[in-house]
mmCIF file of C-alpha atoms and ligand atoms in Angstrom:
data_model
loop_
_atom_site.group_PDB
_atom_site.id
_atom_site.type_symbol
_atom_site.label_atom_id
_atom_site.label_comp_id
_atom_site.label_asym_id
_atom_site.label_seq_id
_atom_site.Cartn_x
_atom_site.Cartn_y
_atom_site.Cartn_z
ATOM 1 C CA MET A 1 0.044 0.025 -0.092
ATOM 2 C CA ALA A 2 1.437 3.259 -1.067
ATOM 3 C CA ILE A 3 1.691 6.024 1.468
ATOM 4 C CA LYS A 4 2.252 9.830 0.768
ATOM 5 C CA THR A 5 5.982 10.501 1.283
ATOM 6 C CA ARG A 6 6.816 14.111 2.476
ATOM 7 C CA VAL A 7 9.958 15.642 1.584
ATOM 8 C CA ILE A 8 11.384 18.188 3.877
ATOM 9 C CA VAL A 9 14.463 20.129 2.898
ATOM 10 C CA VAL A 10 16.805 21.469 5.379
ATOM 11 C CA ASP A 11 20.172 23.223 5.607
ATOM 12 C CA PRO A 12 23.023 20.258 6.255
ATOM 13 C CA ALA A 13 24.963 22.584 8.426
ATOM 14 C CA ALA A 14 22.031 24.250 10.360
ATOM 15 C CA PRO A 15 18.793 22.222 10.080
ATOM 16 C CA ASP A 16 15.514 24.130 10.727
ATOM 17 C CA ALA A 17 14.370 23.121 14.323
ATOM 18 C CA ALA A 18 10.753 22.959 13.594
ATOM 19 C CA ALA A 19 11.441 20.614 10.570
ATOM 20 C CA ILE A 20 13.766 18.297 12.827
ATOM 21 C CA GLU A 21 10.916 18.536 15.654
ATOM 22 C CA HIS A 22 8.184 17.277 13.084
ATOM 23 C CA ALA A 23 10.463 14.293 12.021
ATOM 24 C CA ALA A 24 11.491 13.523 15.487
ATOM 25 C CA LEU A 25 7.624 13.216 16.513
ATOM 26 C CA ALA A 26 6.923 11.269 13.367
ATOM 27 C CA LEU A 27 9.611 8.711 14.647
ATOM 28 C CA GLY A 28 8.156 8.655 18.161
ATOM 29 C CA LYS A 29 4.818 7.465 16.479
ATOM 30 C CA GLY A 30 6.258 4.720 14.802
ATOM 31 C CA GLN A 31 6.726 6.363 11.287
ATOM 32 C CA LEU A 32 9.521 5.751 8.912
ATOM 33 C CA VAL A 33 12.055 8.959 8.357
ATOM 34 C CA ALA A 34 14.901 8.951 5.871
ATOM 35 C CA PHE A 35 17.673 11.201 6.987
ATOM 36 C CA PRO A 36 21.172 11.933 5.930
ATOM 37 C CA THR A 37 24.373 10.751 7.956
ATOM 38 C CA GLU A 38 27.861 11.454 7.098
ATOM 39 C CA THR A 39 28.117 8.071 5.360
ATOM 40 C CA VAL A 40 24.954 7.601 3.529
ATOM 41 C CA TYR A 41 21.221 8.291 3.893
ATOM 42 C CA GLY A 42 19.570 5.948 6.441
ATOM 43 C CA LEU A 43 16.104 4.809 6.972
ATOM 44 C CA GLY A 44 15.220 5.499 10.377
ATOM 45 C CA ALA A 45 12.706 3.899 12.779
ATOM 46 C CA HIS A 46 12.142 3.975 16.722
ATOM 47 C CA ALA A 47 14.693 1.326 17.446
ATOM 48 C CA LEU A 48 12.699 0.034 20.709
ATOM 49 C CA ASP A 49 9.286 -0.238 18.742
ATOM 50 C CA PRO A 50 9.063 -3.514 17.031
ATOM 51 C CA GLU A 51 6.236 -2.733 14.908
ATOM 52 C CA ALA A 52 8.287 0.202 13.421
ATOM 53 C CA VAL A 53 11.194 -1.751 12.836
ATOM 54 C CA ARG A 54 8.956 -4.467 11.064
ATOM 55 C CA ARG A 55 7.612 -1.681 8.719
ATOM 56 C CA LEU A 56 11.194 -0.477 8.033
ATOM 57 C CA PHE A 57 12.236 -4.050 6.899
ATOM 58 C CA ASP A 58 9.154 -4.169 4.702
ATOM 59 C CA ALA A 59 9.727 -0.760 3.145
ATOM 60 C CA LYS A 60 13.329 -1.710 2.202
ATOM 61 C CA GLY A 61 12.203 -5.300 1.008
ATOM 62 C CA ARG A 62 15.057 -6.449 3.376
ATOM 63 C CA PRO A 63 15.287 -10.031 4.485
ATOM 64 C CA SER A 64 14.621 -10.231 8.253
ATOM 65 C CA THR A 65 17.743 -12.186 8.823
ATOM 66 C CA ASP A 66 19.860 -9.077 8.216
ATOM 67 C CA PRO A 67 20.418 -7.034 11.345
ATOM 68 C CA VAL A 68 20.239 -3.127 11.453
ATOM 69 C CA ILE A 69 22.498 -0.569 13.139
ATOM 70 C CA VAL A 70 21.168 1.422 15.910
ATOM 71 C CA HIS A 71 22.081 5.192 16.114
ATOM 72 C CA ILE A 72 22.493 6.977 19.438
ATOM 73 C CA ALA A 73 23.179 10.604 20.149
ATOM 74 C CA HIS A 74 26.201 10.033 22.614
ATOM 75 C CA LEU A 75 28.653 7.525 24.133
ATOM 76 C CA ARG A 76 26.782 7.750 27.335
ATOM 77 C CA GLN A 77 23.427 6.419 25.922
ATOM 78 C CA LEU A 78 25.475 3.267 24.821
ATOM 79 C CA GLY A 79 24.808 1.415 27.993
ATOM 80 C CA THR A 80 20.946 1.583 27.268
ATOM 81 C CA ILE A 81 21.664 -0.607 24.133
ATOM 82 C CA ALA A 82 24.664 -2.624 24.862
ATOM 83 C CA ALA A 83 24.626 -4.948 28.045
ATOM 84 C CA ALA A 84 28.538 -4.427 28.552
ATOM 85 C CA VAL A 85 30.620 -1.526 27.360
ATOM 86 C CA PRO A 86 34.252 -2.862 27.524
ATOM 87 C CA PRO A 87 37.118 -0.303 27.820
ATOM 88 C CA VAL A 88 38.154 -0.888 24.291
ATOM 89 C CA ALA A 89 34.703 0.456 23.096
ATOM 90 C CA ARG A 90 35.013 3.600 25.176
ATOM 91 C CA ARG A 91 38.542 4.041 23.748
ATOM 92 C CA LEU A 92 37.212 3.636 19.939
ATOM 93 C CA ALA A 93 34.084 5.765 20.946
ATOM 94 C CA ARG A 94 36.499 8.736 22.174
ATOM 95 C CA ALA A 95 38.679 8.424 18.909
ATOM 96 C CA PHE A 96 36.078 7.983 16.292
ATOM 97 C CA TRP A 97 32.527 9.134 17.631
ATOM 98 C CA PRO A 98 30.695 10.944 16.323
ATOM 99 C CA GLY A 99 31.817 9.227 13.039
ATOM 100 C CA PRO A 100 31.650 6.431 10.533
ATOM 101 C CA LEU A 101 32.398 3.518 13.007
ATOM 102 C CA THR A 102 29.851 0.938 14.089
ATOM 103 C CA LEU A 103 30.760 -1.292 17.131
ATOM 104 C CA ILE A 104 29.104 -4.756 17.432
ATOM 105 C CA LEU A 105 28.677 -5.520 21.147
ATOM 106 C CA GLN A 106 26.518 -7.734 23.317
ATOM 107 C CA ARG A 107 22.895 -6.419 23.244
ATOM 108 C CA ARG A 108 20.579 -5.507 26.009
ATOM 109 C CA ALA A 109 17.326 -7.525 26.292
ATOM 110 C CA MET A 110 15.194 -4.438 25.549
ATOM 111 C CA VAL A 111 16.551 -4.266 22.048
ATOM 112 C CA PRO A 112 13.879 -5.836 19.837
ATOM 113 C CA ASP A 113 14.751 -9.303 18.008
ATOM 114 C CA ALA A 114 13.571 -7.410 14.813
ATOM 115 C CA VAL A 115 16.562 -5.018 15.287
ATOM 116 C CA THR A 116 19.217 -7.720 15.822
ATOM 117 C CA ALA A 117 17.689 -10.464 13.646
ATOM 118 C CA GLY A 118 17.412 -12.484 16.872
ATOM 119 C CA ARG A 119 21.413 -12.375 17.644
ATOM 120 C CA PRO A 120 22.831 -11.612 21.106
ATOM 121 C CA THR A 121 24.739 -8.621 19.587
ATOM 122 C CA VAL A 122 23.931 -5.288 18.247
ATOM 123 C CA GLY A 123 25.416 -2.884 16.126
ATOM 124 C CA VAL A 124 25.646 0.836 17.453
ATOM 125 C CA ARG A 125 27.167 4.063 16.159
ATOM 126 C CA VAL A 126 26.857 7.872 16.967
ATOM 127 C CA PRO A 127 26.590 9.432 13.521
ATOM 128 C CA ALA A 128 28.389 12.999 12.753
ATOM 129 C CA HIS A 129 25.995 14.601 10.424
ATOM 130 C CA PRO A 130 24.369 17.654 12.097
ATOM 131 C CA VAL A 131 20.929 16.526 10.768
ATOM 132 C CA ALA A 132 21.273 13.061 12.178
ATOM 133 C CA ASP A 133 22.476 14.702 15.302
ATOM 134 C CA ALA A 134 19.711 16.917 15.716
ATOM 135 C CA LEU A 135 17.124 14.158 14.971
ATOM 136 C CA LEU A 136 18.592 11.920 17.611
ATOM 137 C CA GLN A 137 18.886 14.761 20.178
ATOM 138 C CA PHE A 138 15.175 16.084 19.560
ATOM 139 C CA SER A 139 13.812 12.679 19.625
ATOM 140 C CA GLY A 140 15.715 11.311 22.371
ATOM 141 C CA LEU A 141 15.309 8.037 20.795
ATOM 142 C CA PRO A 142 17.755 5.264 19.790
ATOM 143 C CA ILE A 143 17.178 5.144 15.888
ATOM 144 C CA ALA A 144 17.377 1.947 13.643
ATOM 145 C CA ALA A 145 18.527 2.949 10.525
ATOM 146 C CA PRO A 146 19.871 0.617 7.660
ATOM 147 C CA SER A 147 20.849 2.473 4.386
ATOM 148 C CA ALA A 148 17.872 3.935 2.849
ATOM 149 C CA ASN A 149 17.965 1.841 -0.498
ATOM 150 C CA ARG A 150 16.034 -1.002 -1.508
ATOM 151 C CA PHE A 151 17.450 -4.188 -0.772
ATOM 152 C CA SER A 152 20.519 -4.960 -3.350
ATOM 153 C CA ARG A 153 20.542 -1.412 -4.756
ATOM 154 C CA PRO A 154 23.406 0.910 -4.157
ATOM 155 C CA SER A 155 23.256 2.891 -0.866
ATOM 156 C CA PRO A 156 21.817 6.406 -1.214
ATOM 157 C CA THR A 157 24.069 9.379 -1.143
ATOM 158 C CA SER A 158 21.362 11.878 -1.851
ATOM 159 C CA ALA A 159 17.574 12.262 -1.142
ATOM 160 C CA GLN A 160 16.867 11.798 -4.808
ATOM 161 C CA HIS A 161 18.374 8.276 -4.470
ATOM 162 C CA VAL A 162 16.234 7.707 -1.379
ATOM 163 C CA LEU A 163 13.153 8.876 -3.428
ATOM 164 C CA ALA A 164 14.037 6.601 -6.559
ATOM 165 C CA ASP A 165 13.884 3.649 -4.235
ATOM 166 C CA LEU A 166 11.407 4.405 -1.634
ATOM 167 C CA ASP A 167 8.851 7.110 -2.638
ATOM 168 C CA GLY A 168 5.510 5.879 -1.562
ATOM 169 C CA ARG A 169 7.081 3.463 0.974
ATOM 170 C CA VAL A 170 8.382 5.820 3.785
ATOM 171 C CA ASP A 171 6.714 8.856 5.650
ATOM 172 C CA ILE A 172 9.413 11.397 5.470
ATOM 173 C CA VAL A 173 12.538 12.166 3.772
ATOM 174 C CA ILE A 174 14.972 14.972 4.974
ATOM 175 C CA ASP A 175 16.756 16.242 2.143
ATOM 176 C CA ALA A 176 20.035 17.958 3.181
ATOM 177 C CA GLY A 177 21.919 17.347 -0.027
ATOM 178 C CA PRO A 178 24.817 15.004 -0.760
ATOM 179 C CA THR A 179 26.389 13.077 2.185
ATOM 180 C CA PRO A 180 29.954 13.982 2.523
ATOM 181 C CA VAL A 181 31.843 10.350 3.142
ATOM 182 C CA GLY A 182 29.793 8.534 0.422
ATOM 183 C CA VAL A 183 30.452 4.931 1.843
ATOM 184 C CA GLU A 184 28.954 3.301 4.751
ATOM 185 C CA SER A 185 30.367 2.936 8.372
ATOM 186 C CA THR A 186 33.124 0.627 9.088
ATOM 187 C CA ILE A 187 31.864 -2.340 11.185
ATOM 188 C CA LEU A 188 34.193 -3.520 14.022
ATOM 189 C CA ASP A 189 33.032 -6.799 15.875
ATOM 190 C CA LEU A 190 34.116 -6.285 19.415
ATOM 191 C CA THR A 191 32.446 -9.615 20.408
ATOM 192 C CA ALA A 192 34.986 -11.479 18.467
ATOM 193 C CA GLU A 193 38.664 -12.065 19.989
ATOM 194 C CA PRO A 194 40.564 -10.406 18.523
ATOM 195 C CA PRO A 195 38.233 -7.770 17.298
ATOM 196 C CA VAL A 196 37.501 -8.145 13.501
ATOM 197 C CA VAL A 197 36.480 -5.579 10.811
ATOM 198 C CA ARG A 198 33.117 -6.955 9.465
ATOM 199 C CA ARG A 199 32.851 -4.391 6.767
ATOM 200 C CA PRO A 200 35.405 -1.829 5.739
ATOM 201 C CA GLY A 201 34.042 1.793 5.441
ATOM 202 C CA GLY A 202 34.532 5.470 6.555
ATOM 203 C CA VAL A 203 37.145 4.931 9.250
ATOM 204 C CA SER A 204 40.321 3.304 7.774
ATOM 205 C CA PHE A 205 41.551 -0.008 8.899
ATOM 206 C CA GLU A 206 44.985 1.842 9.617
ATOM 207 C CA ALA A 207 43.246 4.455 11.863
ATOM 208 C CA LEU A 208 41.665 1.550 13.919
ATOM 209 C CA GLN A 209 44.832 -0.114 14.168
ATOM 210 C CA ALA A 210 46.260 2.762 15.877
ATOM 211 C CA VAL A 211 43.671 2.386 18.664
ATOM 212 C CA VAL A 212 43.242 -1.488 18.795
ATOM 213 C CA PRO A 213 46.783 -2.849 17.356
ATOM 214 C CA ASP A 214 45.369 -6.271 17.483
ATOM 215 C CA ALA A 215 42.135 -5.766 15.412
ATOM 216 C CA HIS A 216 42.292 -7.718 12.138
ATOM 217 C CA ARG A 217 40.417 -7.855 8.900
ATOM 218 C CA LEU A 218 39.276 -10.606 6.705
ATOM 219 C CA GLN A 219 40.273 -11.206 3.123
ATOM 220 C CA LEU A 220 37.936 -9.417 0.760
ATOM 221 C CA VAL A 221 35.356 -12.446 0.109
ATOM 222 C CA LEU A 222 35.508 -13.349 -3.573
ATOM 223 C CA ASP A 223 33.942 -16.618 -3.276
ATOM 224 C CA PRO A 224 30.115 -16.754 -2.792
ATOM 225 C CA ALA A 225 30.485 -20.005 -1.400
ATOM 226 C CA VAL A 226 32.483 -18.819 1.513
ATOM 227 C CA SER A 227 30.507 -17.634 4.477
ATOM 228 C CA GLN A 228 29.765 -13.937 4.514
ATOM 229 C CA PRO A 229 31.699 -11.537 6.750
ATOM 230 C CA ALA A 230 28.500 -9.827 8.086
ATOM 231 C CA PRO A 231 24.978 -11.170 7.538
ATOM 232 C CA GLY A 232 24.160 -8.428 5.225
ATOM 233 C CA GLN A 233 27.108 -8.617 3.201
ATOM 234 C CA LEU A 234 25.912 -10.820 0.334
ATOM 235 C CA LEU A 235 28.204 -10.744 -2.492
ATOM 236 C CA ARG A 236 25.559 -9.653 -4.728
ATOM 237 C CA HIS A 237 24.631 -6.584 -2.866
ATOM 238 C CA TYR A 238 25.301 -3.398 -4.915
ATOM 239 C CA ALA A 239 24.910 -5.085 -8.108
ATOM 240 C CA PRO A 240 24.011 -2.807 -11.157
ATOM 241 C CA SER A 241 21.714 -4.326 -13.888
ATOM 242 C CA ALA A 242 24.464 -5.078 -16.183
ATOM 243 C CA PRO A 243 27.314 -7.599 -15.221
ATOM 244 C CA MET A 244 30.577 -5.627 -13.998
ATOM 245 C CA THR A 245 34.180 -6.601 -14.010
ATOM 246 C CA LEU A 246 36.547 -4.886 -11.780
ATOM 247 C CA TYR A 247 40.024 -4.000 -13.029
ATOM 248 C CA LEU A 248 42.812 -3.463 -10.323
ATOM 249 C CA GLY A 249 46.214 -2.021 -10.866
ATOM 250 C CA SER A 250 48.192 0.864 -11.758
ATOM 251 C CA VAL A 251 46.497 3.540 -13.997
ATOM 252 C CA ASP A 252 48.535 2.755 -17.002
ATOM 253 C CA ARG A 253 47.989 -0.901 -16.959
ATOM 254 C CA VAL A 254 44.359 -0.719 -16.189
ATOM 255 C CA ALA A 255 43.944 1.865 -19.120
ATOM 256 C CA MET A 256 45.560 -0.471 -21.443
ATOM 257 C CA ARG A 257 43.917 -3.655 -20.611
ATOM 258 C CA MET A 258 40.482 -1.972 -20.089
ATOM 259 C CA GLY A 259 40.714 -0.123 -23.351
ATOM 260 C CA ASP A 260 41.602 -3.414 -25.152
ATOM 261 C CA ASP A 261 38.462 -5.142 -23.631
ATOM 262 C CA ALA A 262 36.341 -2.174 -24.093
ATOM 263 C CA ARG A 263 37.175 -2.201 -27.753
ATOM 264 C CA SER A 264 36.681 -5.648 -28.545
ATOM 265 C CA LEU A 265 33.349 -5.797 -26.521
ATOM 266 C CA ALA A 266 32.103 -2.510 -28.457
ATOM 267 C CA ALA A 267 33.415 -4.135 -31.778
ATOM 268 C CA SER A 268 31.004 -7.151 -31.112
ATOM 269 C CA GLY A 269 27.999 -4.954 -30.652
ATOM 270 C CA GLU A 270 27.866 -4.581 -26.821
ATOM 271 C CA ARG A 271 27.087 -1.148 -25.344
ATOM 272 C CA VAL A 272 29.881 -0.894 -22.739
ATOM 273 C CA GLY A 273 29.724 1.287 -19.589
ATOM 274 C CA ILE A 274 32.882 2.512 -17.981
ATOM 275 C CA LEU A 275 33.197 3.598 -14.311
ATOM 276 C CA ALA A 276 36.725 4.871 -13.426
ATOM 277 C CA PRO A 277 38.485 7.637 -11.644
ATOM 278 C CA GLU A 278 39.524 10.651 -13.641
ATOM 279 C CA GLU A 279 43.111 9.628 -14.279
ATOM 280 C CA ASP A 280 42.077 6.262 -15.796
ATOM 281 C CA LEU A 281 39.389 8.014 -17.994
ATOM 282 C CA LEU A 282 41.784 10.509 -19.568
ATOM 283 C CA MET A 283 44.414 7.588 -20.350
ATOM 284 C CA LEU A 284 41.537 5.659 -21.770
ATOM 285 C CA ALA A 285 40.088 8.342 -23.926
ATOM 286 C CA PRO A 286 42.264 8.159 -26.902
ATOM 287 C CA ARG A 287 42.045 4.351 -27.076
ATOM 288 C CA LEU A 288 38.152 4.763 -27.025
ATOM 289 C CA ALA A 289 37.649 7.483 -29.334
ATOM 290 C CA ALA A 290 36.288 5.306 -32.072
ATOM 291 C CA ALA A 291 33.941 3.354 -30.063
ATOM 292 C CA ALA A 292 32.647 6.361 -27.948
ATOM 293 C CA ALA A 293 32.005 8.208 -31.223
ATOM 294 C CA GLY A 294 29.802 5.315 -32.385
ATOM 295 C CA GLY A 295 27.873 5.617 -29.183
ATOM 296 C CA ARG A 296 28.852 2.016 -27.956
ATOM 297 C CA VAL A 297 30.834 3.362 -24.860
ATOM 298 C CA VAL A 298 29.581 5.506 -22.206
ATOM 299 C CA THR A 299 31.916 6.567 -19.240
ATOM 300 C CA LYS A 300 31.232 7.780 -15.783
ATOM 301 C CA ARG A 301 33.826 9.573 -13.714
ATOM 302 C CA CYS A 302 34.207 8.348 -10.197
ATOM 303 C CA GLY A 303 36.394 10.785 -8.292
ATOM 304 C CA ALA A 304 40.170 10.796 -8.941
ATOM 305 C CA ARG A 305 43.068 8.595 -7.825
ATOM 306 C CA ARG A 306 44.918 11.420 -6.350
ATOM 307 C CA ASP A 307 41.885 12.098 -4.039
ATOM 308 C CA PRO A 308 40.712 8.739 -2.762
ATOM 309 C CA ALA A 309 37.936 10.490 -0.592
ATOM 310 C CA SER A 310 36.537 11.855 -3.720
ATOM 311 C CA THR A 311 36.035 8.278 -5.324
ATOM 312 C CA ALA A 312 34.366 7.036 -2.255
ATOM 313 C CA ARG A 313 32.073 10.135 -2.096
ATOM 314 C CA GLU A 314 31.099 9.734 -5.761
ATOM 315 C CA LEU A 315 30.992 6.050 -5.861
ATOM 316 C CA PHE A 316 27.189 4.981 -5.486
ATOM 317 C CA ALA A 317 25.985 8.181 -7.511
ATOM 318 C CA ALA A 318 28.301 7.226 -10.272
ATOM 319 C CA LEU A 319 26.953 3.552 -10.014
ATOM 320 C CA ARG A 320 23.413 4.684 -10.217
ATOM 321 C CA ALA A 321 23.960 7.037 -13.052
ATOM 322 C CA LEU A 322 25.721 4.509 -15.117
ATOM 323 C CA ASP A 323 23.098 1.964 -14.467
ATOM 324 C CA ARG A 324 20.507 4.513 -15.908
ATOM 325 C CA GLU A 325 22.383 4.654 -19.189
ATOM 326 C CA GLY A 326 21.427 0.807 -19.640
ATOM 327 C CA PRO A 327 24.924 -0.431 -20.648
ATOM 328 C CA GLY A 328 24.893 -4.335 -21.311
ATOM 329 C CA VAL A 329 28.345 -4.773 -19.681
ATOM 330 C CA ILE A 330 30.231 -2.490 -17.250
ATOM 331 C CA LEU A 331 34.018 -2.139 -16.689
ATOM 332 C CA ALA A 332 35.125 -0.525 -13.633
ATOM 333 C CA SER A 333 38.352 0.489 -11.932
ATOM 334 C CA ALA A 334 39.383 2.000 -8.599
ATOM 335 C CA GLY A 335 42.501 3.565 -7.147
ATOM 336 C CA SER A 336 44.504 1.592 -4.410
ATOM 337 C CA PRO A 337 42.879 -0.251 -1.669
ATOM 338 C CA ASP A 338 44.511 1.497 1.153
ATOM 339 C CA GLY A 339 42.612 3.743 3.595
ATOM 340 C CA ILE A 340 39.240 4.549 2.468
ATOM 341 C CA GLY A 341 40.156 2.766 -0.956
ATOM 342 C CA ALA A 342 39.450 -0.563 1.019
ATOM 343 C CA ALA A 343 35.756 0.324 1.400
ATOM 344 C CA VAL A 344 35.632 1.545 -2.319
ATOM 345 C CA VAL A 345 37.328 -1.659 -3.644
ATOM 346 C CA ASP A 346 35.174 -3.843 -1.328
ATOM 347 C CA ARG A 347 31.781 -2.221 -2.615
ATOM 348 C CA LEU A 348 33.023 -2.751 -6.473
ATOM 349 C CA LEU A 349 33.979 -6.281 -5.744
ATOM 350 C CA ARG A 350 30.489 -6.906 -4.391
ATOM 351 C CA ALA A 351 28.927 -4.854 -7.592
ATOM 352 C CA ALA A 352 31.275 -7.161 -9.728
ATOM 353 C CA GLU A 353 30.209 -10.343 -7.855
ATOM 354 C CA GLY A 354 33.881 -11.124 -7.673
ATOM 355 C CA ARG A 355 34.722 -10.808 -11.246
ATOM 356 C CA VAL A 356 38.048 -9.077 -11.045
ATOM 357 C CA VAL A 357 41.024 -8.544 -13.368
ATOM 358 C CA HIS A 358 44.267 -7.890 -11.581
ATOM 359 C CA VAL A 359 46.707 -6.130 -14.180
HETATM 360 O O1 TXA B 401 27.190 4.076 7.643
HETATM 361 C C1 TXA B 401 26.185 3.195 7.970
HETATM 362 O O2 TXA B 401 26.615 2.352 8.479
HETATM 363 C C2 TXA B 401 24.712 3.378 7.403
HETATM 364 C C3 TXA B 401 24.317 4.694 7.975
HETATM 365 C C4 TXA B 401 22.709 4.797 7.778
HETATM 366 O O3 TXA B 401 24.423 4.795 9.364
HETATM 367 N N1 TXA B 401 24.107 2.238 7.768
HETATM 368 C C5 TXA B 401 24.230 1.156 6.921
HETATM 369 O O4 TXA B 401 23.282 0.058 7.349
HETATM 370 O O5 TXA B 401 25.050 0.974 6.042
HETATM 371 P P1 TXA B 401 22.994 -1.186 6.554
HETATM 372 O O6 TXA B 401 21.862 -1.964 7.364
HETATM 373 O O7 TXA B 401 22.798 -0.977 5.232
HETATM 374 O O8 TXA B 401 24.311 -2.049 6.798
HETATM 375 C C6 TXA B 401 24.564 -2.573 8.335
HETATM 376 C C7 TXA B 401 25.433 -3.740 8.237
HETATM 377 C C8 TXA B 401 24.736 -5.025 7.732
HETATM 378 O O9 TXA B 401 25.620 -5.571 6.696
HETATM 379 C C9 TXA B 401 24.449 -5.811 8.928
HETATM 380 O O10 TXA B 401 24.589 -6.992 8.601
HETATM 381 C C10 TXA B 401 25.557 -5.371 9.874
HETATM 382 O O11 TXA B 401 25.594 -4.035 9.475
HETATM 383 N N2 TXA B 401 25.147 -5.526 11.194
HETATM 384 C C11 TXA B 401 24.150 -4.951 11.962
HETATM 385 N N3 TXA B 401 24.150 -5.405 13.082
HETATM 386 C C12 TXA B 401 24.859 -6.470 13.183
HETATM 387 C C13 TXA B 401 25.331 -7.413 14.030
HETATM 388 N N4 TXA B 401 24.670 -7.501 15.361
HETATM 389 N N5 TXA B 401 26.193 -8.304 14.011
HETATM 390 C C14 TXA B 401 27.008 -8.373 12.671
HETATM 391 N N6 TXA B 401 26.600 -7.540 11.736
HETATM 392 C C15 TXA B 401 25.636 -6.540 12.073
HETATM 393 MG MG1 MG B 402 22.714 -1.237 3.415
#
């Protein structure tokens, strides 16, 4: 059943108090409110209201086996959600909250099963976006919020992305423009010994290790048969409509190999979509001139190698934009897998369902 979705536009730096109060009251009544965080837009529901959380899973088309993250306003609220807060959690919170780090901890019994998918653990974070912060402060509620996309679509980094997926399925969308980080939070599981990164994200592994030297990370999962690092991290997760292949390596080698592959695909009649950082596109341009002129190659810039944060910020919008062009096949590349690049490569590997060419 379609509902009327109300869009409220606010200033990202100084959101209008009346608008935030309206959205906070809606949350309290069990309604669904999409709002920006520093990473991606989240679809919020009152975390302690099981009926609201069930509506949230419905709206997204999300399997009930995939737990959602609880957002809180302050570290001092953590004890209301987590059963025990070990010293390492406090150290991490002091270093990275508010910010793009989700901690997995033992949950308190009052957290509904719908939130944790029946697990004994819960994911919690304090987001850094002024709109998310205002909503949490005004409502005084813990807010359960997965990314505000339909299941298996790329995460939304603008209100337009949210509406493309969820118009008529949620009560309110707060539009505060594009989100600054662009990839989701890093998930660190503190119930594992030693702590393990379940999803690379906005806080780099290198930065985490400075606070938790024994933290480790799993190899990127390339084999769909291998068990997944986090319940929601299915390999086919950010999949565009067309099959994607990911090229990893230096800019000149990637451009050479990708250019050859794109040319032969175009020659065989395929419409080829290319998603790559600016440097790669510049090197590719002369190799693709003929095919591009024939309308058989469409390119989308995804940030620049010299500025890895820009690739993270633009990734999901570029994926959605390329998808709308309807290519038959997609070739993608990214910069190095260090720092925030680990999150970018992780998301692209998933979009490519593990099809990767190392050059
Ligand atoms: O940046 C973010 O984290 C965004 C914004 C809105 O905060 N949220 C987000 O939520 O990306 P979502 O639901 O799209 O991804 C959350 C991931 C899922 O893969 C889920 O499986 C994992 O977190 N997760 C949540 N609770 C967990 C738990 N108790 N144990 C293991 N994984 C958990
Ligand atoms: Mg998600």
